[in-house]
Coordinates of C-alpha atoms in Angstrom, one line a residue:
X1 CA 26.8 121.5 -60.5
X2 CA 24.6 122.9 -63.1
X3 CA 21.1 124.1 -61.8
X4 CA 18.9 121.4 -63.9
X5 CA 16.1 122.0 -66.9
X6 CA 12.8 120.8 -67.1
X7 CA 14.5 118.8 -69.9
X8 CA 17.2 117.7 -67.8
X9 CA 14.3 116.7 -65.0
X10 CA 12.7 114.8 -67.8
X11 CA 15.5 112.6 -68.8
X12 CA 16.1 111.6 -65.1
X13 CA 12.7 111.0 -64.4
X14 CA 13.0 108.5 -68.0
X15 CA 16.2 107.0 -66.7
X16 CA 14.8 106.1 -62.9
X17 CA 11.6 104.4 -65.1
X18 CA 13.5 102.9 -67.0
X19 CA 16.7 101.6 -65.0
X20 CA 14.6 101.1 -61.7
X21 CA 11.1 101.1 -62.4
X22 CA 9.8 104.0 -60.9
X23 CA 8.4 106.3 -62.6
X24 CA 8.1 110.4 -62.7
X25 CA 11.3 110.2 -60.0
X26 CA 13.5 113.2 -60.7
X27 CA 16.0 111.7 -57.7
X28 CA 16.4 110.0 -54.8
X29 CA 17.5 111.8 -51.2
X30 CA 19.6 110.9 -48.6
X31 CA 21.2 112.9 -46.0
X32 CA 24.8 111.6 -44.2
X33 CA 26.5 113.1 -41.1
X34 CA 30.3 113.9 -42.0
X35 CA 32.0 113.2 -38.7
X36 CA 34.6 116.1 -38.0
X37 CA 37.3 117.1 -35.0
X38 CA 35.2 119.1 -32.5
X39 CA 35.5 122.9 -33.6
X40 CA 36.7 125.5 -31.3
X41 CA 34.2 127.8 -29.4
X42 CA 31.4 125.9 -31.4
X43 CA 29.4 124.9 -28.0
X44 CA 27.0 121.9 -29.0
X45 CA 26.1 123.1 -32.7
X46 CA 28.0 120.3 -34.3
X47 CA 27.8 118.1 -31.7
X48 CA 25.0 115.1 -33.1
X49 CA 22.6 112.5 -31.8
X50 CA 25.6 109.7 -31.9
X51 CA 27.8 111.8 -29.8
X52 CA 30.2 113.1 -32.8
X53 CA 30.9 116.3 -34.0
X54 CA 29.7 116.5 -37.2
X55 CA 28.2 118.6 -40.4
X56 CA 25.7 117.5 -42.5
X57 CA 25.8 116.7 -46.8
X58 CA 22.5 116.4 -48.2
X59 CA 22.8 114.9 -51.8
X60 CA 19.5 114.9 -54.7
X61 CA 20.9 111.4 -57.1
X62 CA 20.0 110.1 -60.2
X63 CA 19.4 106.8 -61.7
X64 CA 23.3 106.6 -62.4
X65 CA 24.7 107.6 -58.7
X66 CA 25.4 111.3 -59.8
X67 CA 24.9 113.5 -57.4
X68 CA 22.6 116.3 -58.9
X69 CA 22.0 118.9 -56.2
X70 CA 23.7 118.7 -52.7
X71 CA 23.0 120.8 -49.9
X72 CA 26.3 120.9 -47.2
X73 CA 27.3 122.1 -43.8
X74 CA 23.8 122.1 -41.8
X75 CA 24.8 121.6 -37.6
X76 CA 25.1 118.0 -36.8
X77 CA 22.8 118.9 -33.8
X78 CA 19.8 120.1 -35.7
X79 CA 16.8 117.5 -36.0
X80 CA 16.1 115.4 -38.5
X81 CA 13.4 117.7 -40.1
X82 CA 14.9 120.5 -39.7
X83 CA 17.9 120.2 -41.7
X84 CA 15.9 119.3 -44.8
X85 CA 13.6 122.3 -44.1
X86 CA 16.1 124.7 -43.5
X87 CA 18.3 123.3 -46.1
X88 CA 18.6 125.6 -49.9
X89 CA 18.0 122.3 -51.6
X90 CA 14.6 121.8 -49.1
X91 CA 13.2 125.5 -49.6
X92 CA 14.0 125.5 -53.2
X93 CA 12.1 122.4 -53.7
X94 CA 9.0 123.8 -51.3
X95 CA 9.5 126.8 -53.3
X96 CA 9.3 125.4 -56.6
X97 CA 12.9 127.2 -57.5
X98 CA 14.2 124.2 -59.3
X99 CA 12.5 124.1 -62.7
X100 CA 10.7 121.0 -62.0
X101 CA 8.2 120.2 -65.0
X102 CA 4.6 120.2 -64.5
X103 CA 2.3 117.2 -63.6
X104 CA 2.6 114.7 -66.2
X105 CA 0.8 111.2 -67.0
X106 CA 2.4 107.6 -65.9
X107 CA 3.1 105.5 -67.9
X108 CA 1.0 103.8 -70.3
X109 CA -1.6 105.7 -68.2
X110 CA -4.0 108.7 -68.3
X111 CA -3.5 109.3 -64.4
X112 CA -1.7 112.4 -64.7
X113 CA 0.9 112.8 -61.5
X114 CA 3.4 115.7 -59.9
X115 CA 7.1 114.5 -60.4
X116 CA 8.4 113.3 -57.3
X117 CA 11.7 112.5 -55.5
X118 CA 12.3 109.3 -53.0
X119 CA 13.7 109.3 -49.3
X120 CA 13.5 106.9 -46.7
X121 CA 11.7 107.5 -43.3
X122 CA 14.3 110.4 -42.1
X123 CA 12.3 112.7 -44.5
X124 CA 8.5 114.3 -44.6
X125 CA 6.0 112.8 -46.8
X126 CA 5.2 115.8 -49.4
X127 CA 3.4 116.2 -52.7
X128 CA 7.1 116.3 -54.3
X129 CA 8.5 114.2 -51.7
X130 CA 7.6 110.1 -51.0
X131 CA 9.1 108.2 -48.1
X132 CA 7.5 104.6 -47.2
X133 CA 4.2 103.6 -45.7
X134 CA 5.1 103.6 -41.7
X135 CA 5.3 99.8 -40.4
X136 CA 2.4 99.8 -38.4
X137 CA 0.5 100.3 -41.3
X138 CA 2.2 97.7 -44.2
X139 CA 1.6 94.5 -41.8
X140 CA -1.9 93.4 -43.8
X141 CA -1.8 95.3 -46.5
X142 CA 0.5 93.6 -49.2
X143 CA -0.1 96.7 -51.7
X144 CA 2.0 98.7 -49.7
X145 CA 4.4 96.7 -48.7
X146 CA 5.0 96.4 -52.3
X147 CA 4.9 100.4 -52.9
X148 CA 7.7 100.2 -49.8
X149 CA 9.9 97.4 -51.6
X150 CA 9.6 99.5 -55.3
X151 CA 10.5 102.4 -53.6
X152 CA 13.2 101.4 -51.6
X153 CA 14.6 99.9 -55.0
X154 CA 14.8 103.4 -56.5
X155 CA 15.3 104.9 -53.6
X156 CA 18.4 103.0 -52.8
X157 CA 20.7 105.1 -55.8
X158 CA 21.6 107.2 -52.9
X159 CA 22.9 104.6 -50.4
X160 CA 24.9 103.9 -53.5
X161 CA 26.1 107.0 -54.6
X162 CA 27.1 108.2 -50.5
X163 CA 29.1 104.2 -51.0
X164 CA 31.2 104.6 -54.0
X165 CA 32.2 108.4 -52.9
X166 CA 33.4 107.0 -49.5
X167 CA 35.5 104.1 -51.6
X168 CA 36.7 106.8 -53.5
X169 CA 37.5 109.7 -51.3
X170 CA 39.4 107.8 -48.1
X171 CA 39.4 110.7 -46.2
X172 CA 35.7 109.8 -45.5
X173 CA 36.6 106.9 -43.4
X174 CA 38.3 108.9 -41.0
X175 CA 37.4 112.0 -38.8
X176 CA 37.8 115.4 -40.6
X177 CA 40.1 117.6 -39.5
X178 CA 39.1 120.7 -40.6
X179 CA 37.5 124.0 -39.5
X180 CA 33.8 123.5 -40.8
X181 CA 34.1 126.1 -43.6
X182 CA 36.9 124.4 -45.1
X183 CA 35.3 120.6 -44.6
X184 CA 32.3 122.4 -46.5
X185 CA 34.8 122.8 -49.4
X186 CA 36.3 120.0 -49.8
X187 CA 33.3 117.6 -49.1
X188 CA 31.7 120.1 -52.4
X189 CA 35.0 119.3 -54.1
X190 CA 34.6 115.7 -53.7
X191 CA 30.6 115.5 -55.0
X192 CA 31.9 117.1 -58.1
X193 CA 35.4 115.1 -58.7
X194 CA 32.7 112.1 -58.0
X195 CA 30.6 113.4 -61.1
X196 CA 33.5 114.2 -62.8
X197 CA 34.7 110.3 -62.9
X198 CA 30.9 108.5 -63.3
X199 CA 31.1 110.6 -66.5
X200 CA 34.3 109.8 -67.2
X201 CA 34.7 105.9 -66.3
X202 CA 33.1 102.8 -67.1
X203 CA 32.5 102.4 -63.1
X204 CA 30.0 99.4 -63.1
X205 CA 26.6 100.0 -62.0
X206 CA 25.0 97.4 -58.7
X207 CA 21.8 97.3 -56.7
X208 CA 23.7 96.5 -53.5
X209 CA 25.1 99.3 -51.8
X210 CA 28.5 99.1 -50.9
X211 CA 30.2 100.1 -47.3
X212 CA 29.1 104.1 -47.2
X213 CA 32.5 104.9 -44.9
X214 CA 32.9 104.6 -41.0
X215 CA 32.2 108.1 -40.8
X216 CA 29.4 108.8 -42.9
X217 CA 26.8 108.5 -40.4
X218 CA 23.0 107.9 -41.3
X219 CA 20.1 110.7 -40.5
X220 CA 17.6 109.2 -38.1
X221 CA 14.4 108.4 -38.8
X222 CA 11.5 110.6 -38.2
X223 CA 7.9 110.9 -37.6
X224 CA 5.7 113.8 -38.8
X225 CA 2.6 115.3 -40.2
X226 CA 1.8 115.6 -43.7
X227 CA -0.9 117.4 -45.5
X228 CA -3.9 115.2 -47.3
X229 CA -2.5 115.6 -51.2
X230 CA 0.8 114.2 -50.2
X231 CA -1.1 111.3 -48.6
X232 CA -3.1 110.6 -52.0
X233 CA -0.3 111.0 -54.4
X234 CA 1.5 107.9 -52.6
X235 CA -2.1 106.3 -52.6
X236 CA -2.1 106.7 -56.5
X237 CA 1.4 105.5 -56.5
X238 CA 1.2 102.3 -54.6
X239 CA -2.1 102.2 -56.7
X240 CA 0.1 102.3 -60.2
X241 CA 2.4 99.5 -58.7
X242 CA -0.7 96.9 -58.6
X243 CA -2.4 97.8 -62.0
X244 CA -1.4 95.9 -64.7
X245 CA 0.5 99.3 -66.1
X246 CA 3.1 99.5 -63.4
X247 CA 3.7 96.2 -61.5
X248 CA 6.7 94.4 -62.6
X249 CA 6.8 90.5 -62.1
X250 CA 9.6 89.8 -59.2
X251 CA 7.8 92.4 -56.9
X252 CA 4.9 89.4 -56.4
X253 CA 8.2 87.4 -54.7
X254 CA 8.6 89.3 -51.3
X255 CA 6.9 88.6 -48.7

């Protein structure tokens, strides 16, 4: 997988506008436990929260279910966190490593914003980084219930992308049997074969995600503290969602 461009960046964040109406996203993130047979002399390293042995594939999608960046082989028994944090894709990202564009303007706006990739509520809240508004807080406050439903829109690519490479690799349905450096290979091999045919296929694109594997097993969710700019970029978000700029008509539908 080639290390993207600012350009590159730039054209994903056009195509998650355009396809699902969210704008400067450069990717969504989702993290899935690859169940594997218990390695030998491995104590509890592997050994996760649903009682499998496991290793971890972090995967950075665009608009079109490619995956653009993935991170594999972190313990299945680390926290939910810590494997973004200690991931290379996580400390290149807090690191700035990636070539990511500067701030730019939203659309049709002069609010100029950082670009930004999605996750659900297994991931911090960061200035490059968006996960939803926690429950607590969405219950009488329709605004952000809507930022939660747009971003979970975009956000869903991954779900997706985790769904068609469990249809098309079977050997994701079933427990790996494989000493954890060469499951790390061939879970790499399959991200790229998976690139290899979107490009090369007229595989048809969908909004629902399809069944992500029996073993493919979800991150859990986490709390967390976040610093005050991360908190006000998601402000001016949810804030873009409601002008008459950003909000799209079926989002006034839910509930």
């Amino acid at each position: 997988m080639p290390n993207p461009t600012e350009d590159s960046w730039k054209k994903i964040a056009e195509e998650f506008w355009n396809v699902w109406n969210f704008p400067n996203c450069i990717g969504a993130l989702d993290g899935k436990h690859v169940v594997i047979q218990a390695p030998a002399d491995s104590g509890s390293q592997f050994f996760n929260y649903k009682k499998t042995f496991s290793i971890v594939l972090l995967a950075l999608v665009d608009a079109h279910y490619t995956f653009i960046a993935v991170d594999i082989g972190g313990y299945g028994r680390n926290s939910d966190g810590g494997l973004f944090a200690n991931s290379n894709l996580g400390r290149a990202l807090e690191k700035n490593k990636l070539n990511v564009p500067i701030d730019t303007e939203l659309p049709n706006t002069s609010t100029s914003m950082p670009f930004v990739i999605v996750g659900d509520e297994a991931f911090p809240l960061k200035r490059y980084l968006l996960r939803p508004y926690p429950g607590s807080q969405i219950q009488d406050d329709r605004s952000k219930r809507i930022f939660n439903y747009r971003l979970s829109r975009a956000r869903r690519v991954s779900e997706n992308a985790f769904g068609i490479l469990s249809q098309k690799f079977q050997l994701y349905n079933r427990r790996l049997k494989l000493k954890p450096e060469n499951a790390d290979k061939v879970i790499l091999a399959t991200c790229i074969l998976h690139n290899y045919l979107r490009d090369c296929s007229n595989i048809p694109d969908f909004e629902n995600n399809p069944n992500t594997g029996i073993n493919l097993q979800n991150i859990p969710r986490q709390g967390g503290s976040a610093v005050n700019t991360a908190f006000t970029i998601r402000d001016r978000f949810r804030e873009f969602f409601t002008s008459e700029h950003g909000r799209v008509e079926w989002q006034d539908t839910i509930d």
